[in-house]
Short mmCIF file of C-alpha atoms and ligand atoms in Angstrom, two decimals:
data_model
loop_
_atom_site.label_atom_id
_atom_site.label_comp_id
_atom_site.label_asym_id
_atom_site.label_seq_id
_atom_site.Cartn_x
_atom_site.Cartn_y
_atom_site.Cartn_z
CA MET A 1 0.00 0.00 0.00
CA ASP A 2 3.07 2.30 0.27
CA GLU A 3 2.97 2.68 -3.50
CA GLN A 4 -0.59 3.98 -3.22
CA LYS A 5 0.37 6.50 -0.51
CA ALA A 6 3.29 7.83 -2.54
CA ASN A 7 1.60 8.09 -5.93
CA TYR A 8 -2.09 8.47 -5.09
CA PRO A 9 -2.27 10.14 -1.64
CA LYS A 10 -5.93 11.18 -1.77
CA SER A 11 -7.02 7.72 -2.93
CA ALA A 12 -4.93 6.22 -0.12
CA GLU A 13 -6.65 8.43 2.44
CA ALA A 14 -10.11 7.71 0.99
CA TYR A 15 -9.41 3.98 1.15
CA THR A 16 -8.28 4.14 4.77
CA GLU A 17 -11.55 5.86 5.58
CA ALA A 18 -13.71 3.56 3.44
CA VAL A 19 -12.54 0.36 5.14
CA ASN A 20 -14.13 1.66 8.34
CA PHE A 21 -17.53 1.72 6.70
CA LEU A 22 -17.52 -0.81 3.84
CA PRO A 23 -16.24 -4.41 4.01
CA GLY A 24 -12.79 -4.24 2.40
CA GLY A 25 -13.48 -0.59 1.57
CA VAL A 26 -15.39 -1.37 -1.62
CA ASN A 27 -18.76 -2.56 -2.89
CA SER A 28 -17.40 -5.21 -5.27
CA PRO A 29 -14.19 -7.18 -4.57
CA VAL A 30 -12.06 -6.54 -7.71
CA ARG A 31 -12.32 -2.79 -7.10
CA ALA A 32 -9.99 -3.24 -4.10
CA PHE A 33 -7.02 -3.91 -6.46
CA GLY A 34 -6.25 -7.06 -4.43
CA GLY A 35 -4.91 -8.74 -7.57
CA VAL A 36 -2.15 -6.16 -7.98
CA GLY A 37 -1.24 -5.35 -4.38
CA ILE A 38 -1.74 -1.57 -4.61
CA GLY A 39 -4.64 0.22 -2.91
CA PRO A 40 -7.55 1.16 -5.19
CA LEU A 41 -7.99 4.42 -7.06
CA PHE A 42 -11.01 6.47 -6.08
CA ILE A 43 -12.68 7.93 -9.12
CA GLU A 44 -14.13 11.39 -9.46
CA ARG A 45 -15.51 11.39 -12.99
CA ALA A 46 -15.13 9.96 -16.47
CA ALA A 47 -15.71 11.24 -20.01
CA GLY A 48 -15.15 9.54 -23.37
CA SER A 49 -12.05 7.32 -23.17
CA LYS A 50 -10.75 8.95 -19.98
CA ILE A 51 -11.25 8.42 -16.29
CA TYR A 52 -10.08 10.83 -13.54
CA ASP A 53 -9.13 9.94 -9.98
CA ILE A 54 -9.55 12.14 -6.91
CA ASP A 55 -5.82 12.96 -6.98
CA GLY A 56 -6.46 14.75 -10.28
CA ASN A 57 -4.79 12.12 -12.51
CA GLU A 58 -6.16 11.40 -15.98
CA TYR A 59 -6.05 7.86 -17.39
CA VAL A 60 -6.90 6.26 -20.70
CA ASP A 61 -9.48 3.80 -19.42
CA TYR A 62 -9.52 0.19 -20.62
CA VAL A 63 -11.75 -1.06 -17.79
CA GLY A 64 -14.88 0.73 -18.99
CA SER A 65 -16.73 -0.14 -15.78
CA TRP A 66 -15.83 -3.80 -16.55
CA GLY A 67 -17.46 -3.78 -19.96
CA PRO A 68 -20.58 -1.64 -20.13
CA MET A 69 -18.99 1.57 -21.44
CA ILE A 70 -18.56 0.47 -25.05
CA LEU A 71 -19.58 3.93 -26.30
CA GLY A 72 -17.15 5.59 -23.89
CA HIS A 73 -18.10 7.40 -20.69
CA ALA A 74 -20.90 9.95 -20.48
CA HIS A 75 -21.94 9.58 -24.13
CA PRO A 76 -24.12 12.65 -24.93
CA LYS A 77 -26.95 10.58 -26.47
CA VAL A 78 -27.12 8.29 -23.45
CA LEU A 79 -27.04 11.22 -21.02
CA GLU A 80 -29.80 12.92 -22.99
CA ALA A 81 -31.99 9.80 -22.83
CA ILE A 82 -31.35 9.42 -19.09
CA GLN A 83 -32.17 13.08 -18.41
CA ALA A 84 -35.41 12.87 -20.40
CA ALA A 85 -36.44 9.69 -18.53
CA VAL A 86 -35.58 11.05 -15.07
CA LYS A 87 -37.96 13.97 -15.55
CA LYS A 88 -40.85 11.54 -15.90
CA GLY A 89 -40.18 9.68 -12.64
CA THR A 90 -37.60 7.17 -11.50
CA SER A 91 -39.56 3.94 -10.99
CA PHE A 92 -43.16 2.85 -11.48
CA GLY A 93 -43.26 -0.88 -10.77
CA ALA A 94 -45.52 -1.19 -13.79
CA PRO A 95 -44.95 -1.92 -17.47
CA THR A 96 -43.71 0.79 -19.86
CA LEU A 97 -43.55 1.07 -23.64
CA ALA A 98 -39.76 1.51 -23.45
CA GLU A 99 -39.34 -2.03 -22.07
CA THR A 100 -41.14 -3.51 -25.07
CA ARG A 101 -38.95 -1.44 -27.43
CA LEU A 102 -35.81 -2.69 -25.66
CA ALA A 103 -36.94 -6.32 -25.84
CA GLU A 104 -37.70 -5.82 -29.54
CA LYS A 105 -34.15 -4.54 -30.17
CA ILE A 106 -32.57 -7.48 -28.34
CA ILE A 107 -34.74 -9.93 -30.28
CA ALA A 108 -33.78 -8.25 -33.57
CA ALA A 109 -30.07 -8.58 -32.73
CA PHE A 110 -30.08 -12.26 -31.67
CA ASP A 111 -31.51 -14.96 -33.98
CA SER A 112 -31.88 -17.30 -30.99
CA ILE A 113 -33.97 -14.92 -28.87
CA GLU A 114 -37.75 -14.82 -29.27
CA LYS A 115 -38.70 -13.45 -25.85
CA VAL A 116 -36.86 -11.48 -23.19
CA ARG A 117 -37.11 -10.95 -19.42
CA LEU A 118 -35.42 -7.77 -18.19
CA VAL A 119 -33.59 -7.91 -14.86
CA SER A 120 -31.14 -5.60 -13.08
CA SER A 121 -27.77 -7.42 -13.05
CA GLY A 122 -25.82 -10.10 -14.85
CA THR A 123 -25.97 -12.21 -11.71
CA GLU A 124 -29.76 -12.15 -11.80
CA ALA A 125 -29.79 -12.90 -15.52
CA VAL A 126 -27.67 -16.05 -15.17
CA MET A 127 -29.38 -17.19 -11.97
CA THR A 128 -32.70 -16.89 -13.79
CA ALA A 129 -31.37 -18.73 -16.84
CA VAL A 130 -30.24 -21.66 -14.69
CA ARG A 131 -33.56 -21.86 -12.84
CA LEU A 132 -35.38 -21.65 -16.16
CA ALA A 133 -33.28 -24.47 -17.62
CA ARG A 134 -33.94 -26.64 -14.59
CA GLY A 135 -37.65 -25.86 -14.62
CA PHE A 136 -37.96 -26.45 -18.36
CA THR A 137 -35.96 -29.70 -18.54
CA LYS A 138 -37.02 -30.98 -15.09
CA LYS A 139 -33.37 -31.89 -14.48
CA ASP A 140 -30.92 -30.54 -11.90
CA LEU A 141 -27.27 -30.68 -12.99
CA VAL A 142 -25.50 -27.80 -14.70
CA ILE A 143 -22.10 -28.01 -16.39
CA LYS A 144 -19.84 -24.99 -16.07
CA MET A 145 -16.24 -24.37 -17.08
CA ALA A 146 -13.42 -23.69 -14.61
CA GLY A 147 -12.44 -20.03 -14.68
CA CYS A 148 -15.72 -18.79 -16.16
CA TYR A 149 -17.61 -16.33 -13.96
CA HIS A 150 -21.37 -16.11 -14.08
CA GLY A 151 -22.17 -13.75 -11.22
CA HIS A 152 -22.45 -14.57 -7.56
CA SER A 153 -25.49 -16.82 -7.24
CA ASP A 154 -24.83 -19.85 -5.02
CA SER A 155 -24.68 -22.68 -7.53
CA LEU A 156 -22.32 -20.73 -9.83
CA LEU A 157 -19.74 -19.80 -7.22
CA VAL A 158 -17.91 -22.97 -8.12
CA ALA A 159 -14.46 -22.81 -9.78
CA ALA A 160 -15.40 -19.25 -10.67
CA GLY A 161 -13.13 -16.72 -12.37
CA SER A 162 -13.00 -12.92 -12.07
CA GLY A 163 -12.52 -11.67 -8.49
CA LEU A 164 -12.42 -15.24 -7.18
CA ALA A 165 -9.56 -16.17 -9.48
CA ASP A 166 -7.06 -14.13 -7.49
CA THR A 167 -7.84 -16.12 -4.36
CA THR A 168 -9.80 -19.33 -4.14
CA LEU A 169 -9.05 -20.97 -7.46
CA ARG A 170 -5.32 -21.37 -7.02
CA SER A 171 -5.40 -24.83 -5.59
CA SER A 172 -8.62 -26.14 -7.05
CA ALA A 173 -8.25 -29.63 -8.51
CA SER A 174 -11.37 -29.04 -10.60
CA LEU A 175 -9.33 -26.97 -13.05
CA ARG A 176 -8.02 -30.03 -14.84
CA SER A 177 -10.65 -32.69 -14.37
CA THR A 178 -14.37 -33.43 -14.63
CA ARG A 179 -15.88 -33.30 -11.19
CA ARG A 180 -18.68 -32.20 -8.95
CA GLY A 181 -18.14 -28.64 -7.84
CA THR A 182 -16.80 -27.46 -4.53
CA PRO A 183 -17.69 -23.91 -3.48
CA SER A 184 -15.39 -20.99 -4.37
CA SER A 185 -16.99 -18.97 -1.57
CA ALA A 186 -17.80 -19.50 2.07
CA GLY A 187 -21.55 -19.64 2.61
CA VAL A 188 -22.30 -21.82 -0.41
CA PRO A 189 -23.56 -25.19 0.89
CA ASP A 190 -21.79 -28.24 -0.55
CA PRO A 191 -25.04 -29.88 -1.70
CA ILE A 192 -25.74 -26.82 -3.88
CA ALA A 193 -22.21 -26.72 -5.29
CA ARG A 194 -22.45 -30.43 -6.09
CA LEU A 195 -25.24 -29.71 -8.56
CA THR A 196 -22.64 -27.93 -10.69
CA ILE A 197 -20.28 -30.12 -12.71
CA VAL A 198 -17.00 -28.36 -13.43
CA ILE A 199 -14.91 -29.12 -16.50
CA PRO A 200 -11.92 -27.31 -18.04
CA TYR A 201 -12.68 -24.72 -20.72
CA ASN A 202 -11.90 -25.81 -24.29
CA ASP A 203 -11.71 -29.50 -23.33
CA ILE A 204 -13.98 -31.37 -25.74
CA ASP A 205 -13.24 -34.79 -24.20
CA ALA A 206 -14.11 -33.55 -20.71
CA ALA A 207 -17.46 -32.28 -21.99
CA LYS A 208 -18.22 -35.63 -23.65
CA LYS A 209 -17.20 -37.48 -20.51
CA ALA A 210 -19.43 -35.29 -18.33
CA PHE A 211 -22.43 -36.11 -20.53
CA GLN A 212 -21.59 -39.84 -20.39
CA MET A 213 -21.22 -39.80 -16.62
CA HIS A 214 -24.44 -37.87 -15.99
CA LYS A 215 -26.59 -39.02 -18.90
CA GLY A 216 -30.19 -37.80 -18.67
CA LYS A 217 -29.46 -35.60 -15.65
CA ILE A 218 -27.96 -32.49 -17.19
CA ALA A 219 -30.28 -29.50 -17.39
CA ALA A 220 -27.82 -27.18 -19.07
CA VAL A 221 -24.33 -26.36 -20.17
CA LEU A 222 -23.52 -22.82 -19.09
CA ILE A 223 -20.59 -21.09 -20.77
CA GLU A 224 -19.06 -17.75 -21.62
CA PRO A 225 -18.72 -18.41 -25.38
CA VAL A 226 -15.55 -16.35 -25.29
CA ALA A 227 -14.22 -16.65 -21.75
CA ALA A 228 -13.41 -13.21 -20.39
CA ASN A 229 -13.16 -13.69 -16.63
CA MET A 230 -9.85 -15.57 -16.65
CA GLY A 231 -8.48 -12.98 -19.00
CA VAL A 232 -9.70 -13.45 -22.55
CA VAL A 233 -9.66 -17.06 -23.76
CA PRO A 234 -11.33 -17.76 -27.12
CA PRO A 235 -13.01 -21.10 -27.83
CA ILE A 236 -11.00 -23.56 -29.93
CA ALA A 237 -12.45 -24.67 -33.28
CA ASP A 238 -15.57 -26.87 -32.94
CA TYR A 239 -15.74 -26.46 -29.17
CA LEU A 240 -18.99 -24.51 -29.01
CA GLN A 241 -20.55 -26.61 -31.79
CA THR A 242 -19.66 -29.79 -29.88
CA LEU A 243 -21.37 -28.41 -26.78
CA ARG A 244 -24.39 -27.51 -28.94
CA ASN A 245 -24.54 -31.11 -30.22
CA LEU A 246 -24.02 -32.69 -26.80
CA CYS A 247 -26.87 -30.63 -25.37
CA GLY A 248 -29.14 -31.47 -28.29
CA ASN A 249 -28.49 -35.21 -27.93
CA ASP A 250 -29.29 -35.25 -24.22
CA ASN A 251 -32.23 -32.79 -24.07
CA ALA A 252 -30.07 -30.32 -22.18
CA LEU A 253 -30.15 -26.59 -22.86
CA LEU A 254 -27.16 -24.57 -24.01
CA ILE A 255 -26.90 -21.32 -22.05
CA PHE A 256 -24.56 -18.68 -23.42
CA ASP A 257 -23.57 -16.17 -20.80
CA GLU A 258 -23.07 -13.20 -23.10
CA VAL A 259 -23.03 -10.67 -20.26
CA ILE A 260 -19.64 -9.52 -21.59
CA THR A 261 -19.79 -10.61 -25.23
CA GLY A 262 -23.38 -9.59 -26.06
CA PHE A 263 -23.44 -6.39 -28.17
CA ARG A 264 -19.63 -6.32 -27.76
CA LEU A 265 -18.24 -8.80 -30.29
CA ALA A 266 -21.13 -8.03 -32.64
CA ALA A 267 -24.69 -6.82 -32.09
CA GLY A 268 -25.66 -10.49 -31.92
CA GLY A 269 -22.72 -11.29 -29.64
CA ALA A 270 -20.59 -14.42 -29.90
CA GLN A 271 -23.54 -16.19 -31.51
CA GLU A 272 -23.39 -13.88 -34.51
CA LEU A 273 -19.60 -14.07 -34.61
CA PHE A 274 -19.46 -17.88 -34.61
CA GLY A 275 -22.77 -18.59 -36.39
CA LEU A 276 -24.23 -20.59 -33.50
CA THR A 277 -27.44 -20.40 -31.49
CA ALA A 278 -27.92 -20.88 -27.79
CA ASP A 279 -31.20 -21.96 -26.19
CA ILE A 280 -30.94 -19.28 -23.53
CA THR A 281 -28.80 -16.14 -23.66
CA CYS A 282 -27.81 -13.94 -20.72
CA LEU A 283 -27.08 -10.28 -21.36
CA GLY A 284 -25.92 -7.48 -19.08
CA LYS A 285 -23.26 -4.78 -18.92
CA ILE A 286 -23.61 -3.08 -22.34
CA ILE A 287 -27.38 -3.43 -22.48
CA GLY A 288 -27.64 -1.19 -19.42
CA GLY A 289 -25.58 1.58 -21.01
CA GLY A 290 -23.84 2.02 -17.63
CA LEU A 291 -27.01 1.64 -15.57
CA PRO A 292 -28.29 -1.52 -13.88
CA ALA A 293 -30.07 -3.47 -16.62
CA ALA A 294 -29.60 -7.04 -17.80
CA ALA A 295 -31.70 -9.64 -19.58
CA VAL A 296 -32.41 -13.30 -20.16
CA GLY A 297 -33.69 -14.26 -23.59
CA GLY A 298 -34.35 -17.39 -25.56
CA ARG A 299 -36.80 -19.56 -27.42
CA ALA A 300 -40.41 -18.59 -26.75
CA ASP A 301 -41.37 -22.06 -25.43
CA ILE A 302 -38.55 -21.88 -22.88
CA MET A 303 -39.14 -18.25 -21.92
CA ASP A 304 -42.86 -18.85 -21.47
CA THR A 305 -42.14 -21.15 -18.56
CA LEU A 306 -41.29 -17.96 -16.59
CA ALA A 307 -43.93 -16.53 -14.25
CA PRO A 308 -46.55 -15.23 -14.81
CA ALA A 309 -46.76 -17.18 -18.10
CA GLY A 310 -45.39 -20.37 -16.52
CA PRO A 311 -44.32 -22.09 -13.28
CA VAL A 312 -40.68 -20.85 -12.92
CA TYR A 313 -40.74 -17.88 -10.57
CA GLN A 314 -38.69 -14.74 -11.12
CA ALA A 315 -39.47 -11.12 -10.20
CA GLY A 316 -37.85 -7.73 -9.53
CA THR A 317 -39.01 -4.41 -8.03
CA LEU A 318 -36.66 -2.46 -10.28
CA SER A 319 -36.68 -4.79 -13.32
CA GLY A 320 -37.07 -2.76 -16.51
CA ASN A 321 -36.43 0.42 -14.51
CA PRO A 322 -37.34 3.39 -16.75
CA ILE A 323 -34.00 5.19 -16.44
CA ALA A 324 -31.92 2.05 -17.05
CA THR A 325 -34.21 1.14 -19.95
CA ALA A 326 -33.76 4.61 -21.48
CA ALA A 327 -29.97 4.29 -21.24
CA ALA A 328 -30.21 0.80 -22.73
CA ASN A 329 -32.37 1.89 -25.67
CA ALA A 330 -30.06 4.81 -26.45
CA THR A 331 -26.98 2.58 -26.31
CA LEU A 332 -28.40 -0.16 -28.51
CA ASP A 333 -29.65 2.41 -31.06
CA ILE A 334 -26.05 3.52 -31.57
CA LEU A 335 -24.55 0.02 -31.54
CA THR A 336 -26.86 -1.48 -34.12
CA ASN A 337 -25.03 0.68 -36.64
CA GLN A 338 -22.54 -1.88 -38.04
CA ASP A 339 -19.71 0.66 -38.44
CA CYS A 340 -19.31 0.51 -34.68
CA TYR A 341 -17.94 -3.02 -34.75
CA GLN A 342 -15.54 -2.28 -37.60
CA LYS A 343 -14.19 0.69 -35.67
CA LEU A 344 -13.83 -1.37 -32.49
CA GLU A 345 -12.03 -4.09 -34.43
CA SER A 346 -9.53 -1.71 -35.99
CA SER A 347 -8.82 0.16 -32.73
CA ALA A 348 -8.32 -3.11 -30.84
CA ALA A 349 -6.16 -4.60 -33.61
CA LEU A 350 -3.94 -1.51 -33.49
CA LEU A 351 -3.56 -1.86 -29.74
CA GLU A 352 -2.84 -5.58 -29.98
CA ALA A 353 -0.14 -5.09 -32.61
CA GLY A 354 1.42 -2.22 -30.66
CA LEU A 355 1.57 -4.18 -27.40
CA ALA A 356 2.95 -7.26 -29.16
CA ASN A 357 5.69 -5.26 -30.90
CA ALA A 358 6.60 -3.37 -27.74
CA ALA A 359 6.96 -6.65 -25.83
CA LYS A 360 8.98 -8.21 -28.65
CA ASP A 361 11.35 -5.23 -28.82
CA ALA A 362 12.01 -5.57 -25.10
CA ASN A 363 12.33 -9.34 -25.40
CA ILE A 364 9.50 -9.97 -22.94
CA PRO A 365 7.48 -13.05 -23.88
CA VAL A 366 3.75 -12.35 -24.07
CA THR A 367 0.72 -14.11 -25.51
CA ILE A 368 -2.04 -11.73 -26.51
CA ASN A 369 -5.51 -13.23 -26.81
CA ARG A 370 -7.96 -10.95 -28.55
CA VAL A 371 -11.50 -11.34 -29.86
CA GLY A 372 -12.86 -8.06 -31.25
CA SER A 373 -12.60 -5.34 -28.63
CA ILE A 374 -11.69 -7.53 -25.64
CA MET A 375 -8.16 -8.77 -25.09
CA SER A 376 -5.58 -9.93 -22.57
CA CYS A 377 -1.82 -9.67 -22.49
CA PHE A 378 -0.54 -12.79 -20.72
CA PHE A 379 3.07 -12.96 -19.61
CA THR A 380 4.01 -16.30 -21.12
CA ASP A 381 5.44 -17.67 -24.37
CA LYS A 382 2.82 -20.47 -24.47
CA PRO A 383 -0.72 -20.48 -25.83
CA VAL A 384 -3.43 -19.76 -23.24
CA ARG A 385 -6.49 -21.97 -23.75
CA ASN A 386 -7.94 -22.56 -20.29
CA PHE A 387 -7.74 -21.50 -16.68
CA ALA A 388 -4.78 -23.75 -15.82
CA ASP A 389 -2.83 -22.07 -18.66
CA VAL A 390 -3.70 -18.64 -17.26
CA GLN A 391 -2.46 -19.71 -13.85
CA SER A 392 0.88 -20.77 -15.24
CA THR A 393 1.55 -17.28 -16.66
CA ASN A 394 3.84 -14.84 -14.87
CA ILE A 395 1.32 -13.06 -12.61
CA LYS A 396 4.10 -11.21 -10.74
CA GLN A 397 5.21 -9.62 -13.99
CA PHE A 398 1.63 -8.64 -14.77
CA LYS A 399 1.43 -6.81 -11.44
CA ARG A 400 4.53 -4.74 -12.28
CA PHE A 401 3.16 -4.10 -15.75
CA PHE A 402 -0.13 -2.88 -14.30
CA ALA A 403 1.50 -0.57 -11.74
CA GLU A 404 3.90 0.97 -14.27
CA MET A 405 1.17 1.49 -16.86
CA LEU A 406 -0.90 3.26 -14.22
CA THR A 407 1.89 5.74 -13.55
CA GLU A 408 2.03 6.29 -17.33
CA GLY A 409 -1.67 7.24 -17.28
CA ILE A 410 -3.07 3.95 -18.57
CA TYR A 411 -5.82 2.26 -16.57
CA PHE A 412 -5.95 -1.47 -17.30
CA ALA A 413 -8.00 -3.90 -15.22
CA PRO A 414 -6.21 -4.46 -11.89
CA SER A 415 -5.97 -8.22 -12.28
CA ALA A 416 -4.30 -10.70 -14.61
CA TYR A 417 -7.66 -12.49 -14.76
CA GLU A 418 -9.67 -9.65 -16.27
CA ALA A 419 -10.04 -8.40 -19.83
CA MET A 420 -9.03 -5.08 -21.38
CA PHE A 421 -12.02 -3.36 -22.96
CA VAL A 422 -11.59 -1.12 -25.99
CA SER A 423 -14.40 1.38 -26.57
CA LEU A 424 -15.63 3.48 -29.46
CA ALA A 425 -14.28 6.52 -27.63
CA HIS A 426 -10.66 5.33 -27.81
CA SER A 427 -8.95 7.52 -30.40
CA LYS A 428 -5.84 6.70 -32.41
CA GLN A 429 -3.97 9.11 -30.09
CA ASP A 430 -5.20 7.19 -27.02
CA ILE A 431 -3.93 3.95 -28.48
CA GLU A 432 -0.62 5.46 -29.55
CA LYS A 433 -0.18 6.86 -26.04
CA THR A 434 -0.90 3.39 -24.64
CA ILE A 435 1.67 1.78 -26.95
CA GLU A 436 4.32 4.37 -26.00
CA ALA A 437 3.60 3.68 -22.33
CA ALA A 438 3.88 -0.06 -22.96
CA LYS A 439 7.27 0.42 -24.66
CA ASN A 440 8.59 2.23 -21.59
CA THR A 441 7.00 -0.30 -19.25
CA PHE A 442 8.27 -3.43 -21.01
CA HIS A 443 11.71 -1.85 -21.08
CA LYS A 444 11.60 -1.29 -17.30
CA LEU A 445 10.36 -4.86 -16.77
CA LYS A 446 13.28 -6.13 -18.81
CA ILE A 447 15.79 -4.17 -16.72
CA ASN A 448 14.28 -5.51 -13.51
CA THR A 449 14.25 -9.19 -14.51
C1 PLP B 1 -19.79 -13.31 -17.97
C2 PLP B 1 -20.43 -12.68 -16.77
N1 PLP B 1 -21.59 -13.14 -16.32
C3 PLP B 1 -22.21 -12.61 -15.26
C4 PLP B 1 -21.66 -11.55 -14.59
C5 PLP B 1 -22.36 -10.95 -13.42
O1 PLP B 1 -22.85 -9.68 -13.76
P1 PLP B 1 -23.16 -8.58 -12.64
O2 PLP B 1 -21.84 -8.16 -12.09
O3 PLP B 1 -23.87 -7.50 -13.39
O4 PLP B 1 -24.02 -9.23 -11.62
C6 PLP B 1 -20.44 -11.04 -15.01
C7 PLP B 1 -19.80 -9.92 -14.30
O5 PLP B 1 -18.68 -9.55 -14.48
C8 PLP B 1 -19.80 -11.60 -16.14
O6 PLP B 1 -18.62 -11.15 -16.59
#
């Protein structure tokens, strides 16, 4: 924490105060910078590609609130929509026309979605999807992949990535084998965790074996189609299609958790990118435009098992909240213009090439995994295909990289297990500045190794 005191004195003071009032000083674990061993930055404001801390420092922001800010911060059209909605009242607990418009836009973007339920967080979306799958199939077991994160509902806090990756996953045997889950968090009862079967990501044989071992009992396979909570790990060829086939053959549902990838890799998410369809899709982050909105969508016959149409219960006081829905509609209106994804691709490709060259010039081995506008720079010379691979990278070097980049005015995610998010607000100058900073940083890393 000395580093925080020296470089970010006001943040250091704010953190000391916050820990007296908030567990760990934060309201969501990764914000505490535990993965990099510096105290957290306290943020004052953000605009476009930049974020500003309370010490007055400006950073090029590649966290983007962990994914939602694909248009950049405080986009004028989104602010305008929010301001117009606020004037009409902040919550009604009754249906609005804007919710139907939002559902319509999601359905237009995803071939696999015929009906949508709006909720307030990604956690709720995935929890609902799993309950729906169990209710629809009348089966209990769910397969998940080690290192994928699906929010913090009980049955999914098993071999989970993201904030849990920095702590609980280190010694988990479930990273390499097919097994009943053990909880990643205290407070999750074993019998609940055991309903989740954990297999390694990108392991086709493990998926086949899990279906053989639990034939007729699997309600769903739940997956991030591009894993982005163990850093970014793309699916190998045929992996997602194999899961699609395995589910089809055993009357199990395929749930794509597109909370990160939905409206990010393409308007239709990973499904559009890879030409596949899921039975149930979970969306969040981007679809809230920076406000709390998320969604579950899927085939009409599945979705109609949700209450009040069907017997699977789900509800929410603030679901479809008018302000969040206004931000969501404004965001999706901009994103459904295809140029957005071309621009994201070229900005992210520029950043990837710049980082790779900077590392090569300094003779620092890195593997960069990138899919569209999400990417990770792993400190290793080997390919990174699953969580065990991520764990074998040089995490200590990542921590130095993160801290140095921060002093250069570049705000990457404070953990080797999180993605970098490129937004439409990142300019060529922002990316060039980032590459210059990376050149200096890799050089310093080289000197210190
Ligand atoms: C893939 C994925 N699913 C679900 C969630 C949970 O979303 P939320 O934090 O909105 O509850 C996250 C959050 O990072 C996520 O990355």
